[in-house]
Amino acid sequence: ALRQQIDSVGYLLLRGFFDPALVSKARTEILNYMSSQGVLQGGATIDQTTASSKHHGVRFTHSVIQQLPGFLEVVNSNRIMSFFDSFLGGPSMSLDHKWLRATPPGQNTGAHCDVVYMGAGSKELYTVWTALDDISLEMGPLAVCLDSHQHQRLKETYGASDAHQDLLEGWFSRDPYEVMEKLGFRWASTPFQAGDIMIFGMYLMHGSLDNLSARFRLSCDTRYQLADAEVDWRHMGETPDQIPKAKERISIQDARANWGI
């Protein structure tokens, strides 16, 4: 039933999926690291994610994430792995590359499909977007383009490209209104609570709203697939966040002109 729903609607929204205590532990770990980087106002407390006046972005590299066992306990938990064992109908695995994000005030994520970043393996790869904090609409949560996973022309062009080999950037557009105008998509979003997750496949176009608050938005993106399916090995191993890029790549604007979209 869940597979039918995600094939039809494009996503699954599962409220309260992760144990709040585990998420709280992970969040505290993340805030302690952010405090050590000087990006939080007044240091890290359990309810304090306000950006300092001199804040700069904080990047969670693979090596940093390996030092956050509470975070890894969430995204590699029996809860999520057993879910995907059942959902996929066999033993599942998670890509080593985990995307942990502390989105600062004033920023957002442009419209994109995940297949352009990790499409060299199985296309039956699923993203889990997890709220690691209570995230209001003002804080810039995940936003999805409804029914975009069924847009055949998008799949055949942009969806067949590789952000590491073909394109200078993976985002299809930085302008949500342009996506609506050019492709006819409707955007949808919702407030999230810590532990809520959204699951979607490689071809659902998504991004985030602007973070209009004074706080960092804490979330993560992790990927799951059948263990015996083809793997995009670029996202595995000790340095999965250091993928080499081809020299001969073109801008998304030039690519879109070629595609006529």
mmCIF file of C-alpha atoms in Angstrom, residues 100-258:
data_model
loop_
_atom_site.group_PDB
_atom_site.id
_atom_site.type_symbol
_atom_site.label_atom_id
_atom_site.label_comp_id
_atom_site.label_asym_id
_atom_site.label_seq_id
_atom_site.Cartn_x
_atom_site.Cartn_y
_atom_site.Cartn_z
ATOM 1 C CA LEU A 100 23.135 16.969 7.619
ATOM 2 C CA ARG A 101 21.974 20.548 7.220
ATOM 3 C CA ALA A 102 21.835 23.598 9.462
ATOM 4 C CA THR A 103 20.250 26.076 7.060
ATOM 5 C CA PRO A 104 20.985 29.619 8.253
ATOM 6 C CA PRO A 105 18.610 32.578 8.166
ATOM 7 C CA GLY A 106 18.031 33.966 4.696
ATOM 8 C CA GLN A 107 18.866 30.799 2.788
ATOM 9 C CA ASN A 108 16.907 28.170 0.894
ATOM 10 C CA THR A 109 17.470 25.196 -1.397
ATOM 11 C CA GLY A 110 16.705 25.490 -5.102
ATOM 12 C CA ALA A 111 14.447 23.167 -7.082
ATOM 13 C CA HIS A 112 16.107 19.866 -7.960
ATOM 14 C CA CYS A 113 15.660 16.108 -8.309
ATOM 15 C CA ASP A 114 18.008 13.833 -6.382
ATOM 16 C CA VAL A 115 18.671 11.561 -9.360
ATOM 17 C CA VAL A 116 21.155 14.074 -10.802
ATOM 18 C CA TYR A 117 23.362 13.680 -7.725
ATOM 19 C CA MET A 118 23.113 9.941 -7.097
ATOM 20 C CA GLY A 119 21.697 8.338 -10.208
ATOM 21 C CA ALA A 120 24.609 6.066 -11.131
ATOM 22 C CA GLY A 121 23.168 3.142 -9.162
ATOM 23 C CA SER A 122 19.666 1.833 -8.623
ATOM 24 C CA LYS A 123 16.855 4.227 -9.467
ATOM 25 C CA GLU A 124 14.880 2.525 -6.685
ATOM 26 C CA LEU A 125 16.762 4.713 -4.221
ATOM 27 C CA TYR A 126 14.710 6.670 -1.716
ATOM 28 C CA THR A 127 15.433 9.896 0.116
ATOM 29 C CA VAL A 128 14.340 10.336 3.718
ATOM 30 C CA TRP A 129 14.129 13.978 4.756
ATOM 31 C CA THR A 130 14.074 14.176 8.554
ATOM 32 C CA ALA A 131 13.141 17.154 10.710
ATOM 33 C CA LEU A 132 15.646 17.311 13.573
ATOM 34 C CA ASP A 133 13.798 20.209 15.165
ATOM 35 C CA ASP A 134 10.300 21.655 15.161
ATOM 36 C CA ILE A 135 10.265 23.531 11.845
ATOM 37 C CA SER A 136 7.647 26.185 11.134
ATOM 38 C CA LEU A 137 6.897 27.433 7.620
ATOM 39 C CA GLU A 138 8.835 30.585 8.527
ATOM 40 C CA MET A 139 11.971 28.460 9.099
ATOM 41 C CA GLY A 140 12.002 27.204 5.518
ATOM 42 C CA PRO A 141 11.041 23.511 5.548
ATOM 43 C CA LEU A 142 11.089 21.046 2.675
ATOM 44 C CA ALA A 143 8.793 21.915 -0.224
ATOM 45 C CA VAL A 144 7.831 19.537 -3.040
ATOM 46 C CA CYS A 145 6.434 19.947 -6.540
ATOM 47 C CA LEU A 146 3.250 17.887 -6.646
ATOM 48 C CA ASP A 147 3.160 15.151 -9.319
ATOM 49 C CA SER A 148 6.591 16.184 -10.657
ATOM 50 C CA HIS A 149 7.800 12.564 -10.451
ATOM 51 C CA GLN A 150 5.455 11.773 -13.345
ATOM 52 C CA HIS A 151 6.761 14.469 -15.725
ATOM 53 C CA GLN A 152 8.213 12.365 -18.540
ATOM 54 C CA ARG A 153 10.041 15.161 -20.370
ATOM 55 C CA LEU A 154 11.779 16.220 -17.160
ATOM 56 C CA LYS A 155 12.855 12.621 -16.520
ATOM 57 C CA GLU A 156 14.255 12.210 -20.032
ATOM 58 C CA THR A 157 16.316 15.425 -19.940
ATOM 59 C CA TYR A 158 17.279 16.858 -16.576
ATOM 60 C CA GLY A 159 16.549 13.523 -14.873
ATOM 61 C CA ALA A 160 19.023 11.748 -17.164
ATOM 62 C CA SER A 161 21.840 14.195 -16.328
ATOM 63 C CA ASP A 162 24.584 13.930 -13.724
ATOM 64 C CA ALA A 163 25.567 16.902 -11.569
ATOM 65 C CA HIS A 164 29.109 15.562 -11.250
ATOM 66 C CA GLN A 165 29.652 14.745 -14.924
ATOM 67 C CA ASP A 166 27.335 16.909 -17.042
ATOM 68 C CA LEU A 167 26.143 19.997 -15.182
ATOM 69 C CA LEU A 168 27.925 22.835 -13.391
ATOM 70 C CA GLU A 169 25.187 22.796 -10.764
ATOM 71 C CA GLY A 170 22.491 20.300 -9.880
ATOM 72 C CA TRP A 171 19.661 22.704 -9.162
ATOM 73 C CA PHE A 172 17.129 22.941 -11.983
ATOM 74 C CA SER A 173 16.140 26.445 -10.909
ATOM 75 C CA ARG A 174 16.632 28.920 -8.070
ATOM 76 C CA ASP A 175 13.250 30.509 -8.784
ATOM 77 C CA PRO A 176 10.173 28.597 -7.530
ATOM 78 C CA TYR A 177 7.868 30.763 -9.638
ATOM 79 C CA GLU A 178 9.773 29.854 -12.795
ATOM 80 C CA VAL A 179 9.267 26.158 -12.020
ATOM 81 C CA MET A 180 5.529 26.767 -11.764
ATOM 82 C CA GLU A 181 5.470 28.764 -14.993
ATOM 83 C CA LYS A 182 7.706 26.511 -17.120
ATOM 84 C CA LEU A 183 6.574 23.093 -15.900
ATOM 85 C CA GLY A 184 3.126 23.799 -14.492
ATOM 86 C CA PHE A 185 3.987 22.387 -11.064
ATOM 87 C CA ARG A 186 2.322 23.331 -7.783
ATOM 88 C CA TRP A 187 4.489 23.669 -4.698
ATOM 89 C CA ALA A 188 3.406 22.219 -1.348
ATOM 90 C CA SER A 189 4.903 22.384 2.127
ATOM 91 C CA THR A 190 3.900 21.925 5.745
ATOM 92 C CA PRO A 191 5.271 22.609 9.234
ATOM 93 C CA PHE A 192 7.221 19.681 10.699
ATOM 94 C CA GLN A 193 7.911 18.474 14.205
ATOM 95 C CA ALA A 194 11.161 16.867 15.303
ATOM 96 C CA GLY A 195 11.106 13.210 14.244
ATOM 97 C CA ASP A 196 8.728 13.684 11.304
ATOM 98 C CA ILE A 197 10.014 12.309 8.006
ATOM 99 C CA MET A 198 9.152 12.603 4.345
ATOM 100 C CA ILE A 199 10.153 9.835 1.929
ATOM 101 C CA PHE A 200 10.340 10.297 -1.834
ATOM 102 C CA GLY A 201 12.029 8.864 -4.889
ATOM 103 C CA MET A 202 14.714 10.144 -7.200
ATOM 104 C CA TYR A 203 12.463 12.051 -9.604
ATOM 105 C CA LEU A 204 10.332 14.186 -7.284
ATOM 106 C CA MET A 205 11.334 17.826 -7.720
ATOM 107 C CA HIS A 206 11.780 19.545 -4.386
ATOM 108 C CA GLY A 207 13.629 22.299 -2.567
ATOM 109 C CA SER A 208 12.937 24.378 0.504
ATOM 110 C CA LEU A 209 11.179 27.570 1.449
ATOM 111 C CA ASP A 210 13.264 30.578 2.485
ATOM 112 C CA ASN A 211 14.362 30.519 6.109
ATOM 113 C CA LEU A 212 12.795 33.801 7.242
ATOM 114 C CA SER A 213 13.480 33.184 10.932
ATOM 115 C CA ALA A 214 16.504 34.116 13.041
ATOM 116 C CA ARG A 215 17.238 30.438 13.703
ATOM 117 C CA PHE A 216 19.069 27.641 11.958
ATOM 118 C CA ARG A 217 16.811 24.987 10.426
ATOM 119 C CA LEU A 218 18.065 21.516 11.391
ATOM 120 C CA SER A 219 17.269 18.648 9.030
ATOM 121 C CA CYS A 220 18.964 15.811 7.205
ATOM 122 C CA ASP A 221 18.708 13.853 3.973
ATOM 123 C CA THR A 222 19.618 10.167 3.954
ATOM 124 C CA ARG A 223 19.183 7.526 1.247
ATOM 125 C CA TYR A 224 18.060 3.881 1.316
ATOM 126 C CA GLN A 225 17.808 1.059 -1.214
ATOM 127 C CA LEU A 226 17.895 -2.724 -1.525
ATOM 128 C CA ALA A 227 21.269 -4.060 -0.403
ATOM 129 C CA ASP A 228 21.626 -6.281 -3.476
ATOM 130 C CA ALA A 229 20.703 -3.559 -6.000
ATOM 131 C CA GLU A 230 23.241 -1.559 -7.991
ATOM 132 C CA VAL A 231 24.910 1.101 -5.830
ATOM 133 C CA ASP A 232 26.205 4.554 -6.735
ATOM 134 C CA TRP A 233 29.599 3.867 -5.203
ATOM 135 C CA ARG A 234 30.573 7.534 -5.343
ATOM 136 C CA HIS A 235 28.481 7.982 -2.196
ATOM 137 C CA MET A 236 30.115 5.122 -0.292
ATOM 138 C CA GLY A 237 33.386 4.712 1.595
ATOM 139 C CA GLU A 238 35.539 7.032 3.685
ATOM 140 C CA THR A 239 35.130 10.203 1.595
ATOM 141 C CA PRO A 240 31.648 10.022 0.043
ATOM 142 C CA ASP A 241 31.297 13.809 0.164
ATOM 143 C CA GLN A 242 34.383 14.374 -2.025
ATOM 144 C CA ILE A 243 33.139 13.267 -5.444
ATOM 145 C CA PRO A 244 35.373 14.374 -8.330
ATOM 146 C CA LYS A 245 33.722 16.525 -10.971
ATOM 147 C CA ALA A 246 34.323 16.376 -14.709
ATOM 148 C CA LYS A 247 35.930 19.448 -16.282
ATOM 149 C CA GLU A 248 33.654 19.596 -19.315
ATOM 150 C CA ARG A 249 30.328 20.511 -17.762
ATOM 151 C CA ILE A 250 27.715 23.001 -18.902
ATOM 152 C CA SER A 251 25.491 25.416 -17.026
ATOM 153 C CA ILE A 252 21.955 24.410 -16.193
ATOM 154 C CA GLN A 253 20.783 27.394 -18.260
ATOM 155 C CA ASP A 254 22.539 26.064 -21.386
ATOM 156 C CA ALA A 255 21.332 22.535 -20.684
ATOM 157 C CA ARG A 256 17.736 23.705 -20.281
ATOM 158 C CA ALA A 257 17.967 25.670 -23.514
ATOM 159 C CA ASN A 258 19.060 22.461 -25.252
#
